[in-house]
Tab-separated table of C-alpha atoms and ligand atoms in Angstrom:
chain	number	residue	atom	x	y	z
A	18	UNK	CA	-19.963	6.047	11.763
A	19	UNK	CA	-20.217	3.298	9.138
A	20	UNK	CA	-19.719	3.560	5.849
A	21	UNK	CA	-22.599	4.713	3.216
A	22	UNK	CA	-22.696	1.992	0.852
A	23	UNK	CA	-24.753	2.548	-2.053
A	24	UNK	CA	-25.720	2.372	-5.561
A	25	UNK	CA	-26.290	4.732	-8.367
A	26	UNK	CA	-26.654	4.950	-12.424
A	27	UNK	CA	-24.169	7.530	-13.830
A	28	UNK	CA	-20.661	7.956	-15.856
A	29	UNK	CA	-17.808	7.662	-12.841
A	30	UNK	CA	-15.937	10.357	-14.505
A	31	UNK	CA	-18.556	12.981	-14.029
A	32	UNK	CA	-18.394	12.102	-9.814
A	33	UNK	CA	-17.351	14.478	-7.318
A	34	UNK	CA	-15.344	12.443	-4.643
A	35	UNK	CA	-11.923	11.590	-2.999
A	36	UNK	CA	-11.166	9.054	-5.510
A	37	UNK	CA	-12.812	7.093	-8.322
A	38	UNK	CA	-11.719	3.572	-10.036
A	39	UNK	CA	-11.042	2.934	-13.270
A	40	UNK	CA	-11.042	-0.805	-14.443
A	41	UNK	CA	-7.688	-0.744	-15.721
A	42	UNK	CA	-6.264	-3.319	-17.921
A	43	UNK	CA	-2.734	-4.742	-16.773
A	44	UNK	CA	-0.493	-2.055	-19.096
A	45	UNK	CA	-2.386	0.647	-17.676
A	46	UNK	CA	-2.134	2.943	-20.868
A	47	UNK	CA	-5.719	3.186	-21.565
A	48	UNK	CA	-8.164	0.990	-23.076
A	49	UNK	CA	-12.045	0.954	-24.074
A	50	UNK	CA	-14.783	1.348	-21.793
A	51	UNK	CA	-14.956	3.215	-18.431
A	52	UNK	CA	-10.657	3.141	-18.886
A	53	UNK	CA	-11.440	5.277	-21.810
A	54	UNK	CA	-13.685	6.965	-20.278
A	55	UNK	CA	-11.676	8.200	-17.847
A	56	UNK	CA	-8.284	9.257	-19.592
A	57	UNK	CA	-10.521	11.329	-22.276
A	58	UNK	CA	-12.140	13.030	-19.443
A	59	UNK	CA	-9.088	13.632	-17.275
A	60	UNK	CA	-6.866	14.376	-20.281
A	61	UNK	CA	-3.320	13.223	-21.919
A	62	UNK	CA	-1.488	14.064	-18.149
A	63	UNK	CA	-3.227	11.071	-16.889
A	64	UNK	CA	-1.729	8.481	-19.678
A	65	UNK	CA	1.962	10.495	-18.949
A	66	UNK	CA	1.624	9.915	-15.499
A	67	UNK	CA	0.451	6.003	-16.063
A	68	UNK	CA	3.021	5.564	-18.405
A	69	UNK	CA	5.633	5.549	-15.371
A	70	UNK	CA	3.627	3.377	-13.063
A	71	UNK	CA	5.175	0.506	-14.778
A	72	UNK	CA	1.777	-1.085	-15.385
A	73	UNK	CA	-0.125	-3.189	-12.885
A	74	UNK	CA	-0.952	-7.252	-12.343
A	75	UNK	CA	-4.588	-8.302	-12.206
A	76	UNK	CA	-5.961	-7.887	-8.435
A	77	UNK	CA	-3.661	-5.518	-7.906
A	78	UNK	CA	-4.377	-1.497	-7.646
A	79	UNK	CA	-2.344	1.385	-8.411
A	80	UNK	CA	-2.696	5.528	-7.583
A	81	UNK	CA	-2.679	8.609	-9.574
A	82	UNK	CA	-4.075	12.104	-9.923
A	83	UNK	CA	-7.224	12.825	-11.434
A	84	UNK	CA	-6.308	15.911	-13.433
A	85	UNK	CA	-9.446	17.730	-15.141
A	86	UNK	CA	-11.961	15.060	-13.475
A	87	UNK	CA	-13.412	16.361	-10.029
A	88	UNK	CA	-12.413	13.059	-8.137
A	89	UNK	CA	-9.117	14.100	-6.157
A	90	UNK	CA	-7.773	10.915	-6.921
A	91	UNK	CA	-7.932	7.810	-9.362
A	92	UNK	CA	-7.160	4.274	-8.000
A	93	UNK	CA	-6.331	1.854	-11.268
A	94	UNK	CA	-7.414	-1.917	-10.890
A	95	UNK	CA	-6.645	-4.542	-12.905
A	96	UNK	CA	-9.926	-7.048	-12.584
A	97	UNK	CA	-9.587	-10.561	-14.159
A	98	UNK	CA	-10.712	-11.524	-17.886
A	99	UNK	CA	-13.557	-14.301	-17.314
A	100	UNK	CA	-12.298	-17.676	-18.264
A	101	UNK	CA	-15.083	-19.540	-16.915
A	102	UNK	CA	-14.429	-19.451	-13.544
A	103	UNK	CA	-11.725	-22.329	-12.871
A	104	UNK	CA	-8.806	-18.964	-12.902
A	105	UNK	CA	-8.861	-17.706	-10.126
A	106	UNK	CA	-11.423	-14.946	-11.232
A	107	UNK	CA	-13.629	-14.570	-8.041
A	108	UNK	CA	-10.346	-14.423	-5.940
A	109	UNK	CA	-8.587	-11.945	-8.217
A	110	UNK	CA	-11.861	-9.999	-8.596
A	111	UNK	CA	-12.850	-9.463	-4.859
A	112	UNK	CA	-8.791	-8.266	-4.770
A	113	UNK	CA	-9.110	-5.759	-6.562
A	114	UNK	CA	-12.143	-4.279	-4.310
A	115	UNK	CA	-9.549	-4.626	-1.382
A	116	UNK	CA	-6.455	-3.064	-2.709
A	117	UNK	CA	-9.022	0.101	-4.096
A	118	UNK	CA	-9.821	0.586	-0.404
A	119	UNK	CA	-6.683	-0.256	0.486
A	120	UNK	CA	-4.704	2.425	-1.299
A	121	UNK	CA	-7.888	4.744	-0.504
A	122	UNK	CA	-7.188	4.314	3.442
A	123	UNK	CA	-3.185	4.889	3.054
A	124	UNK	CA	-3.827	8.291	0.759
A	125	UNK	CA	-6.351	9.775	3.164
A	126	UNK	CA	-9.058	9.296	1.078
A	127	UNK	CA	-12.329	8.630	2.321
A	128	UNK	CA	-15.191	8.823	-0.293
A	129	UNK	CA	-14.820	6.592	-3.431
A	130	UNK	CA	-16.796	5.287	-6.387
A	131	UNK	CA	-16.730	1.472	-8.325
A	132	UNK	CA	-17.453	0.986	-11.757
A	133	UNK	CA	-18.640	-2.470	-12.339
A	134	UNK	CA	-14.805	-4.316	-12.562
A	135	UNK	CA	-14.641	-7.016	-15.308
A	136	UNK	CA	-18.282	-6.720	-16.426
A	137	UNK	CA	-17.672	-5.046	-19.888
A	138	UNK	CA	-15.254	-6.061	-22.221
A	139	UNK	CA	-13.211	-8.856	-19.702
A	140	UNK	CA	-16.619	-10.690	-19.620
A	141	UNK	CA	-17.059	-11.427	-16.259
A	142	UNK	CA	-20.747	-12.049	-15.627
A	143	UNK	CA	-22.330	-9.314	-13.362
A	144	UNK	CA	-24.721	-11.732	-12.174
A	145	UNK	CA	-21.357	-13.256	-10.120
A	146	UNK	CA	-19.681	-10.306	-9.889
A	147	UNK	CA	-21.802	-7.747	-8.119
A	148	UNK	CA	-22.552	-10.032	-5.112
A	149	UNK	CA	-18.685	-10.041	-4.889
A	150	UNK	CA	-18.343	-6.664	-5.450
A	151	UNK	CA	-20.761	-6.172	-2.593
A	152	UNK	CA	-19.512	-8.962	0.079
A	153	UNK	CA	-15.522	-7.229	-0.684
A	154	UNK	CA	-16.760	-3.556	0.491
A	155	UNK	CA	-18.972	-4.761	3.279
A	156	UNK	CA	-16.090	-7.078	4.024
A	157	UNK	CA	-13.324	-4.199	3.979
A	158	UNK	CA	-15.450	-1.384	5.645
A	159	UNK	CA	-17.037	-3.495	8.734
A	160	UNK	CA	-16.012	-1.860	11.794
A	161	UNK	CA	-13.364	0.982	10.617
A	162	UNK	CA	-14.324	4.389	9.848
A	163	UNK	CA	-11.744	5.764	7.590
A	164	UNK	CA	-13.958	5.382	4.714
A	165	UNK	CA	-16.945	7.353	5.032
A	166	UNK	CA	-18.972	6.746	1.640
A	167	UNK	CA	-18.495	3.760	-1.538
A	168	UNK	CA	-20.516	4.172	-4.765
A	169	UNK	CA	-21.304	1.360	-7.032
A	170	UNK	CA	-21.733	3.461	-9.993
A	171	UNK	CA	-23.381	1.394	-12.585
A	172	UNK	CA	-23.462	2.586	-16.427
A	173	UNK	CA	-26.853	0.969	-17.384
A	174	UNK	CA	-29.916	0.751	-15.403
A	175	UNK	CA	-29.625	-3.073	-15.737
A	176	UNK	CA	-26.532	-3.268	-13.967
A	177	UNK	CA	-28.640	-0.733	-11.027
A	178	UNK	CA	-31.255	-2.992	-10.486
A	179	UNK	CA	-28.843	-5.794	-10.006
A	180	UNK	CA	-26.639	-4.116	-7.827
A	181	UNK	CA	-29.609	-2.881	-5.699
A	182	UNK	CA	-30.908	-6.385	-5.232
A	183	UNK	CA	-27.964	-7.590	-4.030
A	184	UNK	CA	-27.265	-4.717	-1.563
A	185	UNK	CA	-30.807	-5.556	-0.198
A	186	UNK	CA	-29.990	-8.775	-0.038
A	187	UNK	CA	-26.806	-8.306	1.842
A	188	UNK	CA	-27.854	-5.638	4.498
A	189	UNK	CA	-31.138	-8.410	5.739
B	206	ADP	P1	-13.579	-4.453	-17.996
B	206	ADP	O1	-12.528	-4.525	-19.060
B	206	ADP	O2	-12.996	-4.509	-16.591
B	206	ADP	O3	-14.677	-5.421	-18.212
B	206	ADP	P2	-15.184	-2.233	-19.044
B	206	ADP	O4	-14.833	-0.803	-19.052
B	206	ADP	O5	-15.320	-2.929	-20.380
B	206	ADP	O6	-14.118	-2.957	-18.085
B	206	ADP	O7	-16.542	-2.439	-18.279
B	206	ADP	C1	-16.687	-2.318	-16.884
B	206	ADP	C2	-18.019	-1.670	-16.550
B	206	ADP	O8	-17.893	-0.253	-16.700
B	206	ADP	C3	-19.176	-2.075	-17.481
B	206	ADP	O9	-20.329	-2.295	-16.668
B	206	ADP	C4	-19.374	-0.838	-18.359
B	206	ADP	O10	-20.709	-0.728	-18.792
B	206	ADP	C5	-19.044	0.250	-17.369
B	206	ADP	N1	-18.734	1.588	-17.886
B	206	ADP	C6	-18.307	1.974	-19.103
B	206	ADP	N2	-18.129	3.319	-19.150
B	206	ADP	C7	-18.460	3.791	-17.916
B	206	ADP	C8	-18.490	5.083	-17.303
B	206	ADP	N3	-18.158	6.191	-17.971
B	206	ADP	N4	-18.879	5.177	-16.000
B	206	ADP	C9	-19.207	4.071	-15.296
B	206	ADP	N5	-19.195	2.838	-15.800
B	206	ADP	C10	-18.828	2.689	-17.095
């Protein structure tokens, strides 16, 4: 069965699946947006627990429990801050897509939601970054079946629209 890839407008902390991701930043103790987001909703276990992961490079992903949230799992990414473009950031950004499923596929875990990585406070514009976003999964999911359902869950219903159009876009 191929994956269900699809888009919704909600708060990723409030999401009932295998594993959700925060958009970590590189010390992985917490931050603004969905990062603090998530660590108020899963409570002060989750910044314990991060605390020994030893932080995280950009790209990169790292695993821990989810605590009081309803996801079993949380996968921590590190996206890139948006220097204009010449850094790497497109590279670094579809990574971190990859090493979320990644990690997903070695823990067992087969249902997982996106926030929209880099498109908040590191700047990255979501015009660029969704159609990434989009090509990674499709990318990573095409012809396995040990993911069974990805989320783009999108915070405004801006960010929706755009991510719709460009899952249209992709699946014609
Ligand atoms: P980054 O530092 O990677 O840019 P941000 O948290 O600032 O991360 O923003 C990433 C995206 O997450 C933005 O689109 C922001 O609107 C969105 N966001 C913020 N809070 C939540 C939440 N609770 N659930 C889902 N998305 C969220």
């Amino acid at each position: 069965m191929p994956a269900r890839i699809h888009s919704i407008q909600g708060d990723i902390t409030s999401l009932e699946l295998d594993a959700i991701v925060n958009a970590a930043n590189s010390t992985l103790l917490g931050g603004g947006g969905v990062d603090g987001a998530i660590h108020r909703a899963a409570g002060p276990e989750l910044l314990e627990e991060c605390r020994r992961l030893g932080g995280c490079p950009s790209g990169e992903a790292r695993i821990s429990g989810a605590y009081r949230l309803k996801a079993r799992r949380i996968i921590h990414t590190v996206g890139p801050v948006w220097r204009g473009g010449a850094y790497r950031e497109r590279e670094l950004l579809a990574s971190c897509y990859e090493h979320s499923l990644q990690l997903a596929t070695r823990n067992g875990l087969r249902s997982i939601a996106f926030p929209s990585i880099s498109t908040g406070v590191y700047g990255f514009p979501l015009e660029l970054a969704a159609p990434i976003a989009v090509k990674s999964v499709l990318q990573f999911t095409d012809g396995r079946d040990d993911i069974g359902e990805v989320v783009f869950c999108c915070f405004s219903a801006h960010d929706l629209a755009l991510y719709q159009q460009v899952l249209r876009a992709a699946r014609t």
